[in-house]
Amino acid sequence: MKNEIADLIARFLPLSDVERKTIASSIPIKSFEKGSILLREGQISRESYFNIEGLVRKYYVVDGEERTTEFYREEEAISSLQSYNLKIPANHYLECVEDCRLAVLTYEMEQELFKKVDGFESLCRVSIEEELGAQQEKLARFMTSTPEERYLNLMKHQPALLQRVPQYYLASYLGVKPESLSRIRKRLSQKN
């Protein structure tokens, strides 16, 4: 049987048959139901994930209110880097918004793969650097744009999220209350 995660890694890194088998046996793909919590605030992250299918959100609880900061779609890595690498409690949650199939990697197995698969550590480092750059740009855009501009940007760059995510998650992600998001949508529909 083909292994989706080995196939994906092979798109970026040439793999021998032995390395493919090592990856396939080291990174299981597991199913999670909608609503499953992958990580809770206060837990130490022992796993990182790669999204094969479904949608995961990252959120914080601030003054009793959930604040969504990220949605992880197919072919995106999902982790709580500080908690995972430094073994400190996470300050956020990771939740499956849809039924998900995720590749699951433990820290210990990741260290083993660095030794057994040539180039795997480099691939991970480059991936993290790219993600860090994207997160910096995303934060700058968020800080320098209005809620309406954020919504328009979401419509332009991630339109599928508008269909996949409940409005109250979207509102939180955009930094507004659900009522404000409704007003933004109404205002935009009247312009067209």
PDB file of C-alpha atoms in Angstrom:
ATOM      1  CA  MET A   1       0.000   0.000   0.000  1.00  0.00           C
ATOM      2  CA  LYS A   2       1.222   3.478  -0.820  1.00  0.00           C
ATOM      3  CA  ASN A   3       1.964   5.805   2.071  1.00  0.00           C
ATOM      4  CA  GLU A   4       0.640   9.325   1.561  1.00  0.00           C
ATOM      5  CA  ILE A   5       3.196  10.993   3.820  1.00  0.00           C
ATOM      6  CA  ALA A   6       6.159   9.216   2.167  1.00  0.00           C
ATOM      7  CA  ASP A   7       4.750  10.204  -1.236  1.00  0.00           C
ATOM      8  CA  LEU A   8       4.447  13.806  -0.107  1.00  0.00           C
ATOM      9  CA  ILE A   9       7.984  13.956   1.306  1.00  0.00           C
ATOM     10  CA  ALA A  10       9.274  12.368  -1.919  1.00  0.00           C
ATOM     11  CA  ARG A  11       7.934  15.409  -3.829  1.00  0.00           C
ATOM     12  CA  PHE A  12      10.572  17.528  -2.081  1.00  0.00           C
ATOM     13  CA  LEU A  13      13.289  15.045  -1.176  1.00  0.00           C
ATOM     14  CA  PRO A  14      14.586  12.068  -3.168  1.00  0.00           C
ATOM     15  CA  LEU A  15      13.971   8.920  -1.102  1.00  0.00           C
ATOM     16  CA  SER A  16      15.412   5.455  -1.404  1.00  0.00           C
ATOM     17  CA  ASP A  17      13.070   2.482  -0.997  1.00  0.00           C
ATOM     18  CA  VAL A  18      14.492   1.938   2.498  1.00  0.00           C
ATOM     19  CA  GLU A  19      13.854   5.588   3.446  1.00  0.00           C
ATOM     20  CA  ARG A  20      10.282   5.369   2.106  1.00  0.00           C
ATOM     21  CA  LYS A  21       9.641   2.283   4.230  1.00  0.00           C
ATOM     22  CA  THR A  22      11.239   3.969   7.262  1.00  0.00           C
ATOM     23  CA  ILE A  23       8.964   6.984   6.862  1.00  0.00           C
ATOM     24  CA  ALA A  24       5.885   4.838   6.251  1.00  0.00           C
ATOM     25  CA  SER A  25       6.524   2.817   9.413  1.00  0.00           C
ATOM     26  CA  SER A  26       7.489   5.855  11.518  1.00  0.00           C
ATOM     27  CA  ILE A  27       4.709   8.296  10.698  1.00  0.00           C
ATOM     28  CA  PRO A  28       1.266   6.715  11.061  1.00  0.00           C
ATOM     29  CA  ILE A  29      -1.795   8.311   9.505  1.00  0.00           C
ATOM     30  CA  LYS A  30      -4.679   8.468  11.974  1.00  0.00           C
ATOM     31  CA  SER A  31      -8.311   9.523  11.744  1.00  0.00           C
ATOM     32  CA  PHE A  32      -9.833  12.065  14.142  1.00  0.00           C
ATOM     33  CA  GLU A  33     -13.497  12.967  14.422  1.00  0.00           C
ATOM     34  CA  LYS A  34     -14.810  16.494  14.129  1.00  0.00           C
ATOM     35  CA  GLY A  35     -14.477  18.157  17.544  1.00  0.00           C
ATOM     36  CA  SER A  36     -11.443  16.110  18.602  1.00  0.00           C
ATOM     37  CA  ILE A  37      -8.987  18.133  20.649  1.00  0.00           C
ATOM     38  CA  LEU A  38      -5.423  17.366  19.579  1.00  0.00           C
ATOM     39  CA  LEU A  39      -3.854  19.621  22.216  1.00  0.00           C
ATOM     40  CA  ARG A  40      -5.236  21.463  25.229  1.00  0.00           C
ATOM     41  CA  GLU A  41      -3.911  24.558  26.908  1.00  0.00           C
ATOM     42  CA  GLY A  42      -1.591  23.423  29.715  1.00  0.00           C
ATOM     43  CA  GLN A  43      -0.606  20.140  28.026  1.00  0.00           C
ATOM     44  CA  ILE A  44       2.868  19.532  26.678  1.00  0.00           C
ATOM     45  CA  SER A  45       2.725  18.786  22.963  1.00  0.00           C
ATOM     46  CA  ARG A  46       4.146  15.334  22.309  1.00  0.00           C
ATOM     47  CA  GLU A  47       3.117  15.153  18.653  1.00  0.00           C
ATOM     48  CA  SER A  48       3.160  17.235  15.517  1.00  0.00           C
ATOM     49  CA  TYR A  49       0.853  16.588  12.585  1.00  0.00           C
ATOM     50  CA  PHE A  50       0.578  16.914   8.863  1.00  0.00           C
ATOM     51  CA  ASN A  51      -2.912  17.411   7.492  1.00  0.00           C
ATOM     52  CA  ILE A  52      -3.848  14.831   4.875  1.00  0.00           C
ATOM     53  CA  GLU A  53      -7.583  15.591   4.931  1.00  0.00           C
ATOM     54  CA  GLY A  54      -9.828  17.878   6.975  1.00  0.00           C
ATOM     55  CA  LEU A  55      -9.467  21.152   8.826  1.00  0.00           C
ATOM     56  CA  VAL A  56      -7.860  21.959  12.189  1.00  0.00           C
ATOM     57  CA  ARG A  57      -8.022  25.231  14.042  1.00  0.00           C
ATOM     58  CA  LYS A  58      -5.718  26.759  16.620  1.00  0.00           C
ATOM     59  CA  TYR A  59      -7.339  28.906  19.276  1.00  0.00           C
ATOM     60  CA  TYR A  60      -6.638  30.609  22.583  1.00  0.00           C
ATOM     61  CA  VAL A  61      -9.053  31.204  25.426  1.00  0.00           C
ATOM     62  CA  VAL A  62      -8.862  34.840  26.540  1.00  0.00           C
ATOM     63  CA  ASP A  63     -11.169  36.009  29.336  1.00  0.00           C
ATOM     64  CA  GLY A  64     -13.357  32.950  28.724  1.00  0.00           C
ATOM     65  CA  GLU A  65     -13.681  33.672  25.001  1.00  0.00           C
ATOM     66  CA  GLU A  66     -12.187  31.551  22.203  1.00  0.00           C
ATOM     67  CA  ARG A  67      -9.947  33.423  19.769  1.00  0.00           C
ATOM     68  CA  THR A  68      -9.048  31.561  16.606  1.00  0.00           C
ATOM     69  CA  THR A  69      -5.627  32.387  15.200  1.00  0.00           C
ATOM     70  CA  GLU A  70      -5.102  29.730  12.555  1.00  0.00           C
ATOM     71  CA  PHE A  71      -6.785  27.187  10.314  1.00  0.00           C
ATOM     72  CA  TYR A  72      -4.689  24.299   9.017  1.00  0.00           C
ATOM     73  CA  ARG A  73      -5.890  22.898   5.712  1.00  0.00           C
ATOM     74  CA  GLU A  74      -4.793  19.919   3.661  1.00  0.00           C
ATOM     75  CA  GLU A  75      -1.042  19.643   3.055  1.00  0.00           C
ATOM     76  CA  GLU A  76      -0.165  21.905   5.977  1.00  0.00           C
ATOM     77  CA  ALA A  77       1.935  21.077   9.020  1.00  0.00           C
ATOM     78  CA  ILE A  78       0.290  21.463  12.415  1.00  0.00           C
ATOM     79  CA  SER A  79       2.314  21.889  15.574  1.00  0.00           C
ATOM     80  CA  SER A  80       2.759  23.770  18.777  1.00  0.00           C
ATOM     81  CA  LEU A  81       6.444  24.425  18.163  1.00  0.00           C
ATOM     82  CA  GLN A  82       7.423  25.870  21.529  1.00  0.00           C
ATOM     83  CA  SER A  83       5.609  23.211  23.496  1.00  0.00           C
ATOM     84  CA  TYR A  84       6.818  20.417  21.201  1.00  0.00           C
ATOM     85  CA  ASN A  85      10.476  21.454  21.082  1.00  0.00           C
ATOM     86  CA  LEU A  86      10.950  22.955  24.553  1.00  0.00           C
ATOM     87  CA  LYS A  87       8.634  20.548  26.420  1.00  0.00           C
ATOM     88  CA  ILE A  88       6.658  23.384  27.994  1.00  0.00           C
ATOM     89  CA  PRO A  89       2.866  23.591  28.446  1.00  0.00           C
ATOM     90  CA  ALA A  90       0.962  24.913  25.429  1.00  0.00           C
ATOM     91  CA  ASN A  91      -0.993  28.144  25.814  1.00  0.00           C
ATOM     92  CA  HIS A  92      -3.550  27.249  23.134  1.00  0.00           C
ATOM     93  CA  TYR A  93      -5.752  24.476  21.768  1.00  0.00           C
ATOM     94  CA  LEU A  94      -5.708  22.500  18.517  1.00  0.00           C
ATOM     95  CA  GLU A  95      -9.149  21.222  17.468  1.00  0.00           C
ATOM     96  CA  CYS A  96     -10.459  19.300  14.454  1.00  0.00           C
ATOM     97  CA  VAL A  97     -13.134  21.447  12.792  1.00  0.00           C
ATOM     98  CA  GLU A  98     -13.952  18.582  10.418  1.00  0.00           C
ATOM     99  CA  ASP A  99     -13.273  14.863  10.427  1.00  0.00           C
ATOM    100  CA  CYS A 100      -9.528  14.661   9.783  1.00  0.00           C
ATOM    101  CA  ARG A 101      -6.852  12.286   8.605  1.00  0.00           C
ATOM    102  CA  LEU A 102      -3.514  13.394   9.985  1.00  0.00           C
ATOM    103  CA  ALA A 103       0.024  12.070   9.780  1.00  0.00           C
ATOM    104  CA  VAL A 104       1.263  11.938  13.383  1.00  0.00           C
ATOM    105  CA  LEU A 105       4.917  12.383  14.311  1.00  0.00           C
ATOM    106  CA  THR A 106       6.358  12.214  17.810  1.00  0.00           C
ATOM    107  CA  TYR A 107       9.417  14.225  18.812  1.00  0.00           C
ATOM    108  CA  GLU A 108      11.404  11.038  19.431  1.00  0.00           C
ATOM    109  CA  MET A 109      10.538   9.593  16.033  1.00  0.00           C
ATOM    110  CA  GLU A 110      11.388  12.888  14.373  1.00  0.00           C
ATOM    111  CA  GLN A 111      14.872  12.720  15.929  1.00  0.00           C
ATOM    112  CA  GLU A 112      15.261   9.151  14.624  1.00  0.00           C
ATOM    113  CA  LEU A 113      14.188  10.184  11.128  1.00  0.00           C
ATOM    114  CA  PHE A 114      16.784  12.968  11.161  1.00  0.00           C
ATOM    115  CA  LYS A 115      19.408  10.216  11.565  1.00  0.00           C
ATOM    116  CA  LYS A 116      17.889   7.663   9.154  1.00  0.00           C
ATOM    117  CA  VAL A 117      16.638   9.765   6.223  1.00  0.00           C
ATOM    118  CA  ASP A 118      19.193  11.921   4.407  1.00  0.00           C
ATOM    119  CA  GLY A 119      17.958  15.463   4.012  1.00  0.00           C
ATOM    120  CA  PHE A 120      14.907  15.077   6.276  1.00  0.00           C
ATOM    121  CA  GLU A 121      16.270  17.477   8.902  1.00  0.00           C
ATOM    122  CA  SER A 122      17.086  20.058   6.212  1.00  0.00           C
ATOM    123  CA  LEU A 123      13.625  19.677   4.705  1.00  0.00           C
ATOM    124  CA  CYS A 124      12.033  20.262   8.121  1.00  0.00           C
ATOM    125  CA  ARG A 125      14.233  23.297   8.800  1.00  0.00           C
ATOM    126  CA  VAL A 126      13.416  24.894   5.436  1.00  0.00           C
ATOM    127  CA  SER A 127       9.719  24.173   5.989  1.00  0.00           C
ATOM    128  CA  ILE A 128       9.799  25.844   9.414  1.00  0.00           C
ATOM    129  CA  GLU A 129      11.670  28.857   8.029  1.00  0.00           C
ATOM    130  CA  GLU A 130       9.089  29.269   5.261  1.00  0.00           C
ATOM    131  CA  GLU A 131       6.252  28.946   7.779  1.00  0.00           C
ATOM    132  CA  LEU A 132       7.878  31.518  10.080  1.00  0.00           C
ATOM    133  CA  GLY A 133       8.176  33.990   7.210  1.00  0.00           C
ATOM    134  CA  ALA A 134       4.542  33.426   6.218  1.00  0.00           C
ATOM    135  CA  GLN A 135       3.395  33.881   9.834  1.00  0.00           C
ATOM    136  CA  GLN A 136       5.347  37.151  10.130  1.00  0.00           C
ATOM    137  CA  GLU A 137       3.691  38.476   6.974  1.00  0.00           C
ATOM    138  CA  LYS A 138       0.278  37.312   8.154  1.00  0.00           C
ATOM    139  CA  LEU A 139       0.709  39.069  11.512  1.00  0.00           C
ATOM    140  CA  ALA A 140       1.845  42.289   9.824  1.00  0.00           C
ATOM    141  CA  ARG A 141      -1.187  42.188   7.467  1.00  0.00           C
ATOM    142  CA  PHE A 142      -3.505  41.560  10.419  1.00  0.00           C
ATOM    143  CA  MET A 143      -2.049  44.435  12.438  1.00  0.00           C
ATOM    144  CA  THR A 144      -2.169  46.914   9.552  1.00  0.00           C
ATOM    145  CA  SER A 145      -5.566  46.123   8.018  1.00  0.00           C
ATOM    146  CA  THR A 146      -9.180  46.748   8.890  1.00  0.00           C
ATOM    147  CA  PRO A 147     -11.587  43.872   9.585  1.00  0.00           C
ATOM    148  CA  GLU A 148     -13.184  44.450   6.177  1.00  0.00           C
ATOM    149  CA  GLU A 149      -9.780  44.258   4.471  1.00  0.00           C
ATOM    150  CA  ARG A 150      -9.053  41.039   6.389  1.00  0.00           C
ATOM    151  CA  TYR A 151     -12.338  39.557   5.179  1.00  0.00           C
ATOM    152  CA  LEU A 152     -11.643  40.585   1.579  1.00  0.00           C
ATOM    153  CA  ASN A 153      -8.163  39.062   1.835  1.00  0.00           C
ATOM    154  CA  LEU A 154      -9.694  35.836   3.141  1.00  0.00           C
ATOM    155  CA  MET A 155     -12.196  35.830   0.258  1.00  0.00           C
ATOM    156  CA  LYS A 156      -9.375  36.299  -2.236  1.00  0.00           C
ATOM    157  CA  HIS A 157      -6.773  33.885  -0.832  1.00  0.00           C
ATOM    158  CA  GLN A 158      -8.764  31.263   1.098  1.00  0.00           C
ATOM    159  CA  PRO A 159     -12.332  31.335  -0.257  1.00  0.00           C
ATOM    160  CA  ALA A 160     -12.996  27.685   0.656  1.00  0.00           C
ATOM    161  CA  LEU A 161     -12.719  28.574   4.357  1.00  0.00           C
ATOM    162  CA  LEU A 162     -15.860  30.676   4.027  1.00  0.00           C
ATOM    163  CA  GLN A 163     -17.802  27.480   3.251  1.00  0.00           C
ATOM    164  CA  ARG A 164     -15.960  25.135   5.624  1.00  0.00           C
ATOM    165  CA  VAL A 165     -15.878  27.175   8.829  1.00  0.00           C
ATOM    166  CA  PRO A 166     -18.764  28.351  11.044  1.00  0.00           C
ATOM    167  CA  GLN A 167     -19.245  32.129  11.044  1.00  0.00           C
ATOM    168  CA  TYR A 168     -18.325  32.499  14.720  1.00  0.00           C
ATOM    169  CA  TYR A 169     -14.914  30.867  14.057  1.00  0.00           C
ATOM    170  CA  LEU A 170     -14.399  33.139  11.048  1.00  0.00           C
ATOM    171  CA  ALA A 171     -15.331  36.203  13.062  1.00  0.00           C
ATOM    172  CA  SER A 172     -12.869  35.244  15.784  1.00  0.00           C
ATOM    173  CA  TYR A 173     -10.166  34.595  13.167  1.00  0.00           C
ATOM    174  CA  LEU A 174     -10.769  38.057  11.683  1.00  0.00           C
ATOM    175  CA  GLY A 175     -10.692  39.685  15.126  1.00  0.00           C
ATOM    176  CA  VAL A 176     -14.346  40.731  15.227  1.00  0.00           C
ATOM    177  CA  LYS A 177     -17.607  39.657  16.831  1.00  0.00           C
ATOM    178  CA  PRO A 178     -20.051  37.569  14.724  1.00  0.00           C
ATOM    179  CA  GLU A 179     -22.420  40.557  14.484  1.00  0.00           C
ATOM    180  CA  SER A 180     -19.618  42.693  13.031  1.00  0.00           C
ATOM    181  CA  LEU A 181     -18.832  40.016  10.466  1.00  0.00           C
ATOM    182  CA  SER A 182     -22.512  39.961   9.458  1.00  0.00           C
ATOM    183  CA  ARG A 183     -22.401  43.752   8.962  1.00  0.00           C
ATOM    184  CA  ILE A 184     -19.214  43.458   6.871  1.00  0.00           C
ATOM    185  CA  ARG A 185     -20.799  40.784   4.682  1.00  0.00           C
ATOM    186  CA  LYS A 186     -23.976  42.849   4.249  1.00  0.00           C
ATOM    187  CA  ARG A 187     -22.020  45.989   3.391  1.00  0.00           C
ATOM    188  CA  LEU A 188     -19.932  44.107   0.810  1.00  0.00           C
ATOM    189  CA  SER A 189     -22.993  42.454  -0.766  1.00  0.00           C
ATOM    190  CA  GLN A 190     -24.634  45.888  -1.155  1.00  0.00           C
ATOM    191  CA  LYS A 191     -21.550  47.177  -3.022  1.00  0.00           C
ATOM    192  CA  ASN A 192     -21.888  44.443  -5.664  1.00  0.00           C
TER     193      ASN A 192
END
